[in-house]
Tab-separated table of C-alpha atoms and ligand atoms in Angstrom:
chain	number	residue	atom	x	y	z
A	1	MET	CA	-92.665	48.468	132.320
A	2	LYS	CA	-94.310	45.677	130.406
A	3	LYS	CA	-92.579	42.326	130.632
A	4	LYS	CA	-92.324	41.950	126.885
A	5	ILE	CA	-90.460	45.275	126.527
A	6	LEU	CA	-88.121	44.391	129.397
A	7	ASP	CA	-87.403	40.924	127.803
A	8	ARG	CA	-86.735	42.406	124.398
A	9	SER	CA	-84.330	45.067	125.827
A	10	LYS	CA	-82.499	42.457	127.886
A	11	SER	CA	-82.148	40.155	124.878
A	12	LEU	CA	-80.799	43.028	122.774
A	13	ILE	CA	-78.315	44.076	125.439
A	14	GLU	CA	-77.131	40.501	125.878
A	15	PHE	CA	-76.646	40.165	122.121
A	16	ILE	CA	-74.676	43.359	121.915
A	17	ASP	CA	-72.479	42.464	124.842
A	18	LYS	CA	-71.494	39.155	123.356
A	19	SER	CA	-70.863	40.602	119.876
A	20	PRO	CA	-68.054	43.157	120.047
A	21	THR	CA	-67.046	42.749	116.362
A	22	PRO	CA	-68.886	41.804	113.118
A	23	PHE	CA	-67.232	38.358	113.342
A	24	HIS	CA	-68.838	37.858	116.797
A	25	VAL	CA	-72.224	39.168	115.431
A	26	VAL	CA	-72.148	36.438	112.714
A	27	LYS	CA	-71.021	33.825	115.285
A	28	SER	CA	-73.890	34.846	117.675
A	29	PHE	CA	-76.403	34.533	114.773
A	30	THR	CA	-74.926	31.268	113.500
A	31	GLU	CA	-75.468	29.652	116.885
A	32	GLU	CA	-79.091	30.917	117.026
A	33	LEU	CA	-79.899	29.870	113.450
A	34	GLN	CA	-78.473	26.327	114.043
A	35	LYS	CA	-80.522	26.055	117.193
A	36	ALA	CA	-83.560	26.872	115.200
A	37	GLY	CA	-82.812	24.215	112.586
A	38	TYR	CA	-81.314	26.400	109.826
A	39	ILE	CA	-78.682	24.569	107.681
A	40	GLU	CA	-75.426	26.347	106.855
A	41	LEU	CA	-74.534	26.441	103.143
A	42	TYR	CA	-71.138	27.268	101.711
A	43	GLU	CA	-70.767	29.354	98.545
A	44	GLN	CA	-68.296	26.946	96.890
A	45	ASP	CA	-70.639	23.953	97.227
A	46	LYS	CA	-73.470	22.854	94.966
A	47	TRP	CA	-76.741	23.657	96.645
A	48	ASP	CA	-79.914	21.485	96.624
A	49	LEU	CA	-82.583	23.760	97.980
A	50	PHE	CA	-86.104	22.683	98.914
A	51	SER	CA	-89.383	24.562	99.425
A	52	GLY	CA	-89.832	25.070	103.215
A	53	GLY	CA	-86.078	24.759	103.689
A	54	LYS	CA	-84.277	27.083	106.099
A	55	TYR	CA	-80.733	28.025	105.276
A	56	PHE	CA	-77.931	30.517	105.921
A	57	VAL	CA	-74.639	31.513	104.327
A	58	THR	CA	-71.793	33.644	105.638
A	59	ARG	CA	-69.181	35.543	103.790
A	60	ASN	CA	-65.778	36.517	105.431
A	61	GLU	CA	-67.337	35.395	108.725
A	62	SER	CA	-68.584	38.974	108.961
A	63	SER	CA	-71.722	39.143	106.641
A	64	LEU	CA	-74.639	36.733	106.747
A	65	VAL	CA	-77.717	35.878	104.659
A	66	ALA	CA	-80.453	33.658	106.184
A	67	PHE	CA	-83.581	32.535	104.225
A	68	ASN	CA	-86.724	30.555	104.478
A	69	ILE	CA	-87.883	29.302	101.160
A	70	GLY	CA	-91.548	30.011	100.600
A	71	SER	CA	-94.191	27.584	99.501
A	72	LYS	CA	-94.622	29.396	96.160
A	73	ALA	CA	-91.602	29.966	93.864
A	74	PRO	CA	-90.036	33.428	94.112
A	75	GLU	CA	-91.118	34.275	90.517
A	76	GLU	CA	-94.724	33.884	91.730
A	77	SER	CA	-94.523	35.347	95.249
A	78	GLY	CA	-91.270	37.414	95.522
A	79	PHE	CA	-88.819	37.844	98.443
A	80	LYS	CA	-89.472	39.632	101.677
A	81	ILE	CA	-86.051	40.960	102.624
A	82	ILE	CA	-84.852	42.871	105.658
A	83	GLY	CA	-81.228	44.169	105.568
A	84	ALA	CA	-79.004	45.756	108.198
A	85	HIS	CA	-75.212	46.048	108.884
A	86	THR	CA	-72.975	44.214	111.388
A	87	ASP	CA	-70.253	46.804	111.689
A	88	SER	CA	-69.947	49.947	113.899
A	89	PRO	CA	-67.314	52.683	113.942
A	90	ASN	CA	-64.340	51.894	116.104
A	91	LEU	CA	-60.569	51.864	116.356
A	92	ARG	CA	-58.621	48.989	114.746
A	93	LEU	CA	-55.128	47.735	115.306
A	94	LYS	CA	-52.545	48.240	112.504
A	95	PRO	CA	-50.708	45.241	111.131
A	96	ASN	CA	-47.575	45.957	113.267
A	97	PRO	CA	-49.303	47.717	116.239
A	98	VAL	CA	-46.831	47.527	119.135
A	99	TYR	CA	-44.397	50.331	119.774
A	100	LEU	CA	-42.544	51.679	122.837
A	101	LYS	CA	-42.586	55.400	123.692
A	102	ASN	CA	-41.376	57.181	126.844
A	103	GLY	CA	-41.593	54.064	128.878
A	104	TYR	CA	-45.021	53.036	127.667
A	105	VAL	CA	-46.080	50.160	125.396
A	106	GLN	CA	-48.649	51.477	122.873
A	107	LEU	CA	-50.706	50.132	120.048
A	108	GLY	CA	-51.005	51.891	116.658
A	109	VAL	CA	-54.625	52.202	115.541
A	110	GLU	CA	-56.666	53.326	112.589
A	111	VAL	CA	-60.103	54.893	112.701
A	112	TYR	CA	-62.785	52.612	111.229
A	113	GLY	CA	-65.822	54.571	109.948
A	114	GLY	CA	-67.179	57.830	111.320
A	115	ALA	CA	-66.441	57.354	114.967
A	116	LEU	CA	-67.055	60.190	117.516
A	117	LEU	CA	-63.416	60.058	118.541
A	118	THR	CA	-63.664	61.930	121.830
A	119	THR	CA	-65.942	59.253	123.263
A	120	TRP	CA	-63.142	56.660	123.031
A	121	THR	CA	-61.027	58.508	125.582
A	122	ASP	CA	-60.981	57.620	129.300
A	123	ARG	CA	-62.791	54.368	128.762
A	124	ASP	CA	-61.930	50.853	129.915
A	125	LEU	CA	-61.117	49.335	126.548
A	126	SER	CA	-60.510	45.796	125.496
A	127	LEU	CA	-59.606	43.974	122.294
A	128	ALA	CA	-61.548	41.543	120.128
A	129	GLY	CA	-61.455	40.185	116.626
A	130	ARG	CA	-60.267	37.311	114.447
A	131	VAL	CA	-56.952	35.496	114.510
A	132	ILE	CA	-55.711	33.449	111.531
A	133	LEU	CA	-53.656	30.524	112.594
A	134	LYS	CA	-51.707	27.779	110.919
A	135	SER	CA	-53.437	24.516	111.063
A	136	SER	CA	-52.133	21.045	110.749
A	137	LEU	CA	-53.921	19.260	107.934
A	138	THR	CA	-53.401	15.895	109.576
A	139	LYS	CA	-55.706	16.842	112.475
A	140	LYS	CA	-59.248	15.642	112.030
A	141	ALA	CA	-60.914	17.994	114.449
A	142	SER	CA	-64.343	19.010	113.233
A	143	LYS	CA	-63.605	22.655	113.881
A	144	GLU	CA	-60.798	22.509	111.317
A	145	ARG	CA	-62.918	20.765	108.740
A	146	HIS	CA	-65.410	23.644	109.169
A	147	SER	CA	-62.573	26.085	108.630
A	148	ARG	CA	-61.462	24.343	105.462
A	149	LYS	CA	-64.987	25.045	104.164
A	150	LYS	CA	-64.511	28.623	104.965
A	151	TYR	CA	-61.019	28.915	103.487
A	152	PRO	CA	-61.082	26.460	100.559
A	153	ILE	CA	-58.124	28.067	98.748
A	154	TYR	CA	-55.997	28.583	101.801
A	155	GLN	CA	-56.075	25.115	103.210
A	156	GLY	CA	-53.779	24.958	106.205
A	157	VAL	CA	-55.226	27.964	107.988
A	158	ILE	CA	-57.967	28.268	110.542
A	159	SER	CA	-59.599	31.237	112.121
A	160	ARG	CA	-60.379	31.721	115.764
A	161	LEU	CA	-62.407	34.569	117.296
A	162	ILE	CA	-61.086	36.266	120.323
A	163	ALA	CA	-62.478	38.718	122.863
A	164	PHE	CA	-60.391	39.471	125.937
A	165	ASP	CA	-63.311	40.665	127.998
A	166	ARG	CA	-61.090	42.539	130.460
A	167	PRO	CA	-59.722	46.077	130.481
A	168	LEU	CA	-56.408	46.121	128.548
A	169	LEU	CA	-56.256	49.611	127.145
A	170	ARG	CA	-56.937	53.316	127.799
A	171	ILE	CA	-56.689	56.424	125.664
A	172	PRO	CA	-56.201	58.976	128.528
A	173	GLN	CA	-57.196	62.525	127.994
A	174	LEU	CA	-54.782	65.319	128.707
A	175	ALA	CA	-55.365	66.957	132.140
A	176	ILE	CA	-57.322	70.252	131.797
A	177	HIS	CA	-54.322	71.957	133.464
A	178	LEU	CA	-52.316	71.095	130.315
A	179	ASN	CA	-55.177	71.880	127.897
A	180	ARG	CA	-56.862	74.961	129.371
A	181	SER	CA	-59.035	75.838	126.385
A	182	VAL	CA	-60.450	72.299	125.802
A	183	ASN	CA	-63.940	73.227	127.093
A	184	GLU	CA	-64.207	76.279	124.798
A	185	LYS	CA	-62.551	74.845	121.706
A	186	GLY	CA	-63.527	71.230	121.983
A	187	LEU	CA	-61.242	68.252	122.138
A	188	VAL	CA	-59.456	67.909	118.800
A	189	LEU	CA	-57.765	64.540	118.317
A	190	ASN	CA	-55.206	63.783	115.664
A	191	PRO	CA	-55.784	60.073	114.855
A	192	GLN	CA	-52.081	59.284	114.364
A	193	ASN	CA	-50.761	61.157	117.394
A	194	HIS	CA	-53.540	61.208	119.961
A	195	LEU	CA	-55.431	57.860	119.566
A	196	PRO	CA	-52.856	55.151	120.194
A	197	PRO	CA	-54.032	53.551	123.482
A	198	ILE	CA	-51.633	52.807	126.373
A	199	PHE	CA	-51.233	49.024	126.763
A	200	ALA	CA	-48.534	48.642	129.401
A	201	LEU	CA	-45.457	50.101	130.973
A	202	VAL	CA	-42.169	48.962	129.480
A	203	ASP	CA	-40.832	46.266	131.695
A	204	THR	CA	-37.238	45.161	131.265
A	205	LYS	CA	-38.102	41.721	132.644
A	206	THR	CA	-40.732	40.886	129.958
A	207	LYS	CA	-40.584	41.206	126.231
A	208	SER	CA	-42.622	44.399	125.606
A	209	LYS	CA	-42.460	44.085	121.773
A	210	THR	CA	-44.134	40.668	121.912
A	211	LEU	CA	-46.494	41.470	124.647
A	212	LEU	CA	-49.608	41.482	122.422
A	213	ILE	CA	-48.867	38.331	120.428
A	214	ASP	CA	-47.967	36.537	123.704
A	215	LEU	CA	-51.329	37.521	125.259
A	216	VAL	CA	-53.197	36.312	122.178
A	217	ALA	CA	-51.321	33.045	122.146
A	218	LYS	CA	-52.052	32.551	125.853
A	219	GLU	CA	-55.754	33.429	125.405
A	220	LEU	CA	-56.154	30.991	122.464
A	221	LYS	CA	-53.831	28.357	123.997
A	222	CYS	CA	-51.743	28.151	120.877
A	223	LYS	CA	-48.090	28.799	119.918
A	224	THR	CA	-47.035	32.298	118.978
A	225	GLU	CA	-45.413	30.960	115.822
A	226	ASP	CA	-48.755	29.539	114.688
A	227	ILE	CA	-50.329	33.061	114.575
A	228	ILE	CA	-50.319	34.338	111.008
A	229	SER	CA	-52.353	37.574	111.433
A	230	LEU	CA	-54.628	39.529	113.713
A	231	GLU	CA	-57.707	41.512	112.823
A	232	MET	CA	-58.455	43.227	116.074
A	233	GLN	CA	-60.465	46.161	117.170
A	234	LEU	CA	-61.012	48.085	120.403
A	235	TYR	CA	-64.264	47.878	122.334
A	236	ASP	CA	-65.754	49.293	125.506
A	237	MET	CA	-65.858	47.003	128.543
A	238	GLN	CA	-68.966	48.721	129.981
A	239	LYS	CA	-72.018	46.481	129.492
A	240	GLY	CA	-75.241	47.751	128.056
A	241	THR	CA	-78.066	48.687	130.425
A	242	LEU	CA	-81.615	49.805	130.680
A	243	ALA	CA	-81.656	53.384	131.894
A	244	GLY	CA	-83.722	56.521	132.569
A	245	ALA	CA	-86.193	57.213	135.428
A	246	ASN	CA	-88.583	54.565	134.065
A	247	GLY	CA	-86.263	52.268	132.157
A	248	GLU	CA	-87.330	53.980	128.916
A	249	PHE	CA	-83.829	54.055	127.430
A	250	ILE	CA	-81.151	51.614	126.494
A	251	PHE	CA	-77.548	52.790	126.902
A	252	ALA	CA	-75.098	50.528	124.996
A	253	SER	CA	-72.402	50.260	122.433
A	254	ARG	CA	-73.166	49.444	118.769
A	255	LEU	CA	-76.905	50.101	118.917
A	256	ASP	CA	-76.207	51.313	115.348
A	257	ASN	CA	-76.826	48.838	113.871
A	258	LEU	CA	-77.088	45.788	116.073
A	259	ALA	CA	-80.516	46.866	117.300
A	260	SER	CA	-81.755	46.502	113.724
A	261	CYS	CA	-79.960	43.198	113.243
A	262	HIS	CA	-81.449	41.828	116.462
A	263	ALA	CA	-85.040	43.000	115.676
A	264	ALA	CA	-84.888	41.387	112.209
A	265	MET	CA	-83.404	38.081	113.426
A	266	THR	CA	-85.971	37.952	116.343
A	267	ALA	CA	-88.784	38.526	113.979
A	268	MET	CA	-87.676	35.797	111.577
A	269	LEU	CA	-87.067	33.211	114.329
A	270	GLU	CA	-90.474	33.983	115.860
A	271	SER	CA	-92.164	33.522	112.503
A	272	PRO	CA	-91.741	29.793	111.943
A	273	GLN	CA	-94.754	29.123	109.727
A	274	GLN	CA	-93.910	28.728	106.079
A	275	ASP	CA	-94.775	31.841	104.015
A	276	LEU	CA	-95.791	31.975	100.392
A	277	ALA	CA	-92.957	34.369	99.774
A	278	THR	CA	-89.270	33.565	100.486
A	279	GLN	CA	-88.114	35.398	103.633
A	280	VAL	CA	-84.582	36.781	103.602
A	281	LEU	CA	-82.334	38.457	106.135
A	282	VAL	CA	-79.122	40.113	104.952
A	283	PHE	CA	-76.607	41.529	107.440
A	284	TYR	CA	-73.667	43.249	105.685
A	285	ASP	CA	-70.245	44.114	107.056
A	286	ASN	CA	-68.496	47.367	106.060
A	287	GLU	CA	-71.470	49.767	105.819
A	288	GLU	CA	-69.549	52.283	107.936
A	289	ILE	CA	-66.774	52.609	105.439
A	290	GLY	CA	-68.940	52.798	102.343
A	291	SER	CA	-69.871	49.127	101.583
A	292	ASP	CA	-67.306	48.680	98.809
A	293	THR	CA	-65.942	45.248	99.880
A	294	ALA	CA	-66.420	41.616	98.871
A	295	GLN	CA	-68.886	41.111	101.799
A	296	GLY	CA	-70.364	44.653	101.941
A	297	GLY	CA	-73.587	46.088	100.518
A	298	SER	CA	-71.957	46.849	97.125
A	299	SER	CA	-70.900	43.211	96.681
A	300	PRO	CA	-72.952	40.657	94.765
A	301	PHE	CA	-73.426	38.620	97.977
A	302	LEU	CA	-77.259	39.016	98.247
A	303	LYS	CA	-77.817	38.968	94.505
A	304	ASP	CA	-75.800	35.700	94.123
A	305	ILE	CA	-77.959	34.035	96.809
A	306	LEU	CA	-81.303	35.308	95.447
A	307	GLU	CA	-80.245	34.041	92.003
A	308	ARG	CA	-79.318	30.587	93.378
A	309	ILE	CA	-82.678	30.379	95.165
A	310	SER	CA	-84.601	31.507	92.078
A	311	THR	CA	-82.810	29.288	89.500
A	312	THR	CA	-83.123	25.909	91.263
A	313	GLU	CA	-84.848	23.165	89.202
A	314	LYS	CA	-82.970	24.458	86.068
A	315	LYS	CA	-84.946	27.752	85.875
A	316	THR	CA	-83.465	30.618	83.928
A	317	ARG	CA	-82.385	33.987	85.288
A	318	GLU	CA	-85.798	35.370	84.272
A	319	ALA	CA	-87.131	33.754	87.451
A	320	LEU	CA	-84.766	35.998	89.464
A	321	MET	CA	-85.919	39.098	87.675
A	322	ARG	CA	-89.630	38.231	88.028
A	323	GLY	CA	-89.019	37.428	91.736
A	324	ILE	CA	-87.266	40.756	92.439
A	325	ALA	CA	-90.035	42.707	90.653
A	326	ARG	CA	-92.488	41.238	93.203
A	327	SER	CA	-90.270	41.947	96.310
A	328	LEU	CA	-89.732	44.520	98.995
A	329	PHE	CA	-86.417	45.275	100.694
A	330	ILE	CA	-86.584	46.906	104.132
A	331	SER	CA	-83.330	48.604	104.819
A	332	ALA	CA	-83.139	48.898	108.624
A	333	ASP	CA	-80.641	51.313	110.136
A	334	MET	CA	-80.891	53.701	113.113
A	335	ALA	CA	-82.475	57.124	112.708
A	336	HIS	CA	-81.754	60.520	114.329
A	337	ALA	CA	-84.114	61.358	117.181
A	338	VAL	CA	-84.444	65.041	117.997
A	339	HIS	CA	-81.914	66.163	120.599
A	340	PRO	CA	-83.500	68.563	123.118
A	341	ASN	CA	-80.258	70.600	123.419
A	342	TYR	CA	-79.876	70.955	119.675
A	343	VAL	CA	-83.525	71.083	118.409
A	344	GLU	CA	-82.352	73.495	115.624
A	345	MET	CA	-80.471	70.637	113.958
A	346	HIS	CA	-83.792	69.065	112.850
A	347	ASP	CA	-86.312	70.202	110.359
A	348	GLY	CA	-89.382	71.395	112.316
A	349	ASN	CA	-91.786	68.938	110.772
A	350	HIS	CA	-89.483	65.966	111.029
A	351	MET	CA	-88.437	65.475	114.648
A	352	PRO	CA	-88.500	61.785	115.546
A	353	MET	CA	-89.007	61.007	119.266
A	354	ILE	CA	-87.619	58.077	121.167
A	355	ASN	CA	-90.197	55.286	121.895
A	356	ALA	CA	-92.594	56.677	119.254
A	357	GLY	CA	-92.102	53.955	116.654
A	358	PRO	CA	-89.868	53.329	113.706
A	359	VAL	CA	-88.913	56.213	111.403
A	360	ILE	CA	-89.312	56.166	107.606
A	361	LYS	CA	-86.348	58.071	106.166
A	362	SER	CA	-86.713	59.942	102.892
A	363	HIS	CA	-84.334	62.095	100.828
A	364	SER	CA	-84.991	63.699	97.479
A	365	GLY	CA	-81.356	63.056	96.482
A	366	GLN	CA	-82.046	59.372	97.283
A	367	LYS	CA	-79.413	59.023	100.077
A	368	TYR	CA	-82.337	57.027	101.410
A	369	ALA	CA	-84.028	54.624	98.894
A	370	THR	CA	-87.557	55.300	100.179
A	371	GLU	CA	-90.142	56.192	97.549
A	372	GLY	CA	-93.935	56.642	97.696
A	373	ALA	CA	-94.906	52.989	97.162
A	374	SER	CA	-92.288	51.457	99.475
A	375	SER	CA	-93.028	54.021	102.166
A	376	SER	CA	-96.811	53.288	102.030
A	377	GLN	CA	-96.117	49.503	102.216
A	378	PHE	CA	-94.095	50.053	105.420
A	379	GLU	CA	-96.770	52.371	106.829
A	380	GLN	CA	-99.364	49.651	106.215
A	381	LEU	CA	-97.236	47.136	108.206
A	382	CYS	CA	-97.022	49.610	111.100
A	383	LYS	CA	-100.817	50.173	111.008
A	384	LYS	CA	-101.598	46.420	110.946
A	385	SER	CA	-99.170	45.762	113.856
A	386	LYS	CA	-100.602	48.755	115.772
A	387	VAL	CA	-97.160	50.464	115.960
A	388	PRO	CA	-96.881	54.181	115.594
A	389	VAL	CA	-94.765	55.428	112.652
A	390	GLN	CA	-92.646	58.594	112.256
A	391	LYS	CA	-90.967	60.341	109.298
A	392	PHE	CA	-87.512	61.904	108.885
A	393	SER	CA	-86.155	64.230	106.313
A	394	ILE	CA	-82.805	66.034	106.972
A	395	ARG	CA	-82.639	69.873	107.227
A	396	SER	CA	-82.328	71.169	103.673
A	397	ASP	CA	-78.989	72.855	104.507
A	398	LEU	CA	-77.331	69.772	105.864
A	399	ARG	CA	-75.638	66.891	104.108
A	400	CYS	CA	-77.592	63.644	104.445
A	401	GLY	CA	-76.029	60.390	105.590
A	402	SER	CA	-76.818	57.116	103.772
A	403	THR	CA	-77.476	53.406	104.319
A	404	ILE	CA	-77.292	50.108	102.487
A	405	GLY	CA	-80.755	50.966	101.119
A	406	PRO	CA	-79.736	52.965	98.009
A	407	ILE	CA	-76.864	50.596	97.331
A	408	THR	CA	-78.993	47.411	97.350
A	409	ALA	CA	-81.775	49.160	95.451
A	410	THR	CA	-79.248	50.056	92.703
A	411	ILE	CA	-77.674	46.622	92.464
A	412	LEU	CA	-80.821	44.587	92.555
A	413	GLY	CA	-83.346	47.084	91.093
A	414	ILE	CA	-85.621	46.204	94.077
A	415	ARG	CA	-88.230	48.330	95.686
A	416	THR	CA	-86.698	49.587	98.900
A	417	VAL	CA	-87.736	51.486	101.999
A	418	ASP	CA	-85.247	52.960	104.517
A	419	ILE	CA	-86.428	52.866	108.101
A	420	GLY	CA	-84.983	52.618	111.578
A	421	SER	CA	-85.497	53.141	115.299
A	422	PRO	CA	-84.697	56.702	116.631
A	423	MET	CA	-81.635	57.155	118.710
A	424	LEU	CA	-79.183	59.752	120.217
A	425	SER	CA	-75.364	59.683	120.409
A	426	MET	CA	-75.082	57.876	117.082
A	427	HIS	CA	-71.540	56.663	116.449
A	428	SER	CA	-70.480	57.385	120.022
A	429	ILE	CA	-68.745	54.511	121.834
A	430	ARG	CA	-71.889	54.408	123.986
A	431	GLU	CA	-75.159	55.104	122.231
A	432	MET	CA	-78.782	55.716	123.479
A	433	ALA	CA	-82.061	54.423	122.101
A	434	GLY	CA	-85.569	53.566	123.352
A	435	SER	CA	-86.490	50.378	125.088
A	436	GLU	CA	-90.006	50.314	123.607
A	437	ASP	CA	-88.690	50.881	120.128
A	438	GLN	CA	-87.087	47.515	119.989
A	439	GLU	CA	-90.385	45.770	120.578
A	440	ASN	CA	-92.049	48.211	118.147
A	441	LEU	CA	-89.645	47.275	115.348
A	442	ILE	CA	-89.875	43.564	116.051
A	443	ARG	CA	-93.668	43.745	115.819
A	444	VAL	CA	-93.552	45.434	112.406
A	445	PHE	CA	-91.033	42.948	111.168
A	446	LYS	CA	-93.172	40.046	112.325
A	447	GLU	CA	-96.157	41.563	110.526
A	448	PHE	CA	-93.955	41.657	107.366
A	449	PHE	CA	-93.109	38.024	107.766
A	450	LYS	CA	-96.757	36.920	108.400
A	451	PRO	CA	-97.627	34.232	105.872
A	452	GLY	CA	-99.905	35.376	103.081
B	1	ZN	ZN1	-75.910	52.502	110.751
């Protein structure tokens, strides 16, 4: 295997492993951007932006926009935007999760997004997320000052990210002896009854009801009474890996859509020269639940930032509209590779293969925002970067999934193309994609960010 492909795959796997939740994705990127000289901006502040400046903004600590201001104003040269999402389907803890049942301590969970539920059984599961804590305003720690920027209204609280990084939970399957027809009928899981993981055995010597909060406090080295709320989700402890006879595959969690986020961020950080156009990355949370949140694809997050970039130096909103009319939005999300055991689930002329390049996704009902012009622009980028390109259209008798592409296109009125690397096991706790496809996608994105 070529060294470049190996390096890219390793870098992707490392990023996925250290980013179990959207909060951790944004934290990982914040660290990378700061290292590369990007300046963090806060939405409540007044911004003084400069040509050639590199900036980033976060919302809810789970969505992020990063941008490099071009040498020509956006109304003259437009925006080059790549978008993806930071969230993946999973199980999330309810506000009062702990309960005792038949001698076990269990945690109540809700399903987030379209998870393949059966894949969450019999796994070594851990917990990660965000904890909101009381903060003493008299403390002058820089971390708290940063938090007050993030929570300007709720002074007195700070957030801390947490990832236990050890197996704490399991959702055990019923033995086949007690469920004889499971292989014929499939495993049917009722989310309320069958998904709560086992956390511990009830122990009369310890306080089982406060077991979770005590563990969190211990992990964060804080007092339990300082913990105001938990936003925690389950994740698989198994690390990502290169796989297949020749290392042609990547097996990992959250490839949808952290592979696209990683490719876009890598391309931007490896394209340091100032462009004429303003380069933008947007990574939204909440795509898997329909994007209708303050930090999701349906929010004005991206539009607000493009407007603030366009209207510096007292320009009017016309500058934003002119800029958008000159722009391209690449909506990057994973695509369905053909599954050899279920070939009939694909249209015969649209069977994307793993490691055969990014897929342009089209749908006449516009579940994908691709149209002729945006598609040809993306094809040109593939051609110039010598990367093969594939096309996908769903079987005409199946319902089509969607992405942030049509949502962003509708809000901004921006030319958009929906693309993504092909994969299998989409929305499983452990997904599968191609190791060469990561490098393929990065090359196309770098071509997009080439100055000119
Ligand atoms: Zn996705």
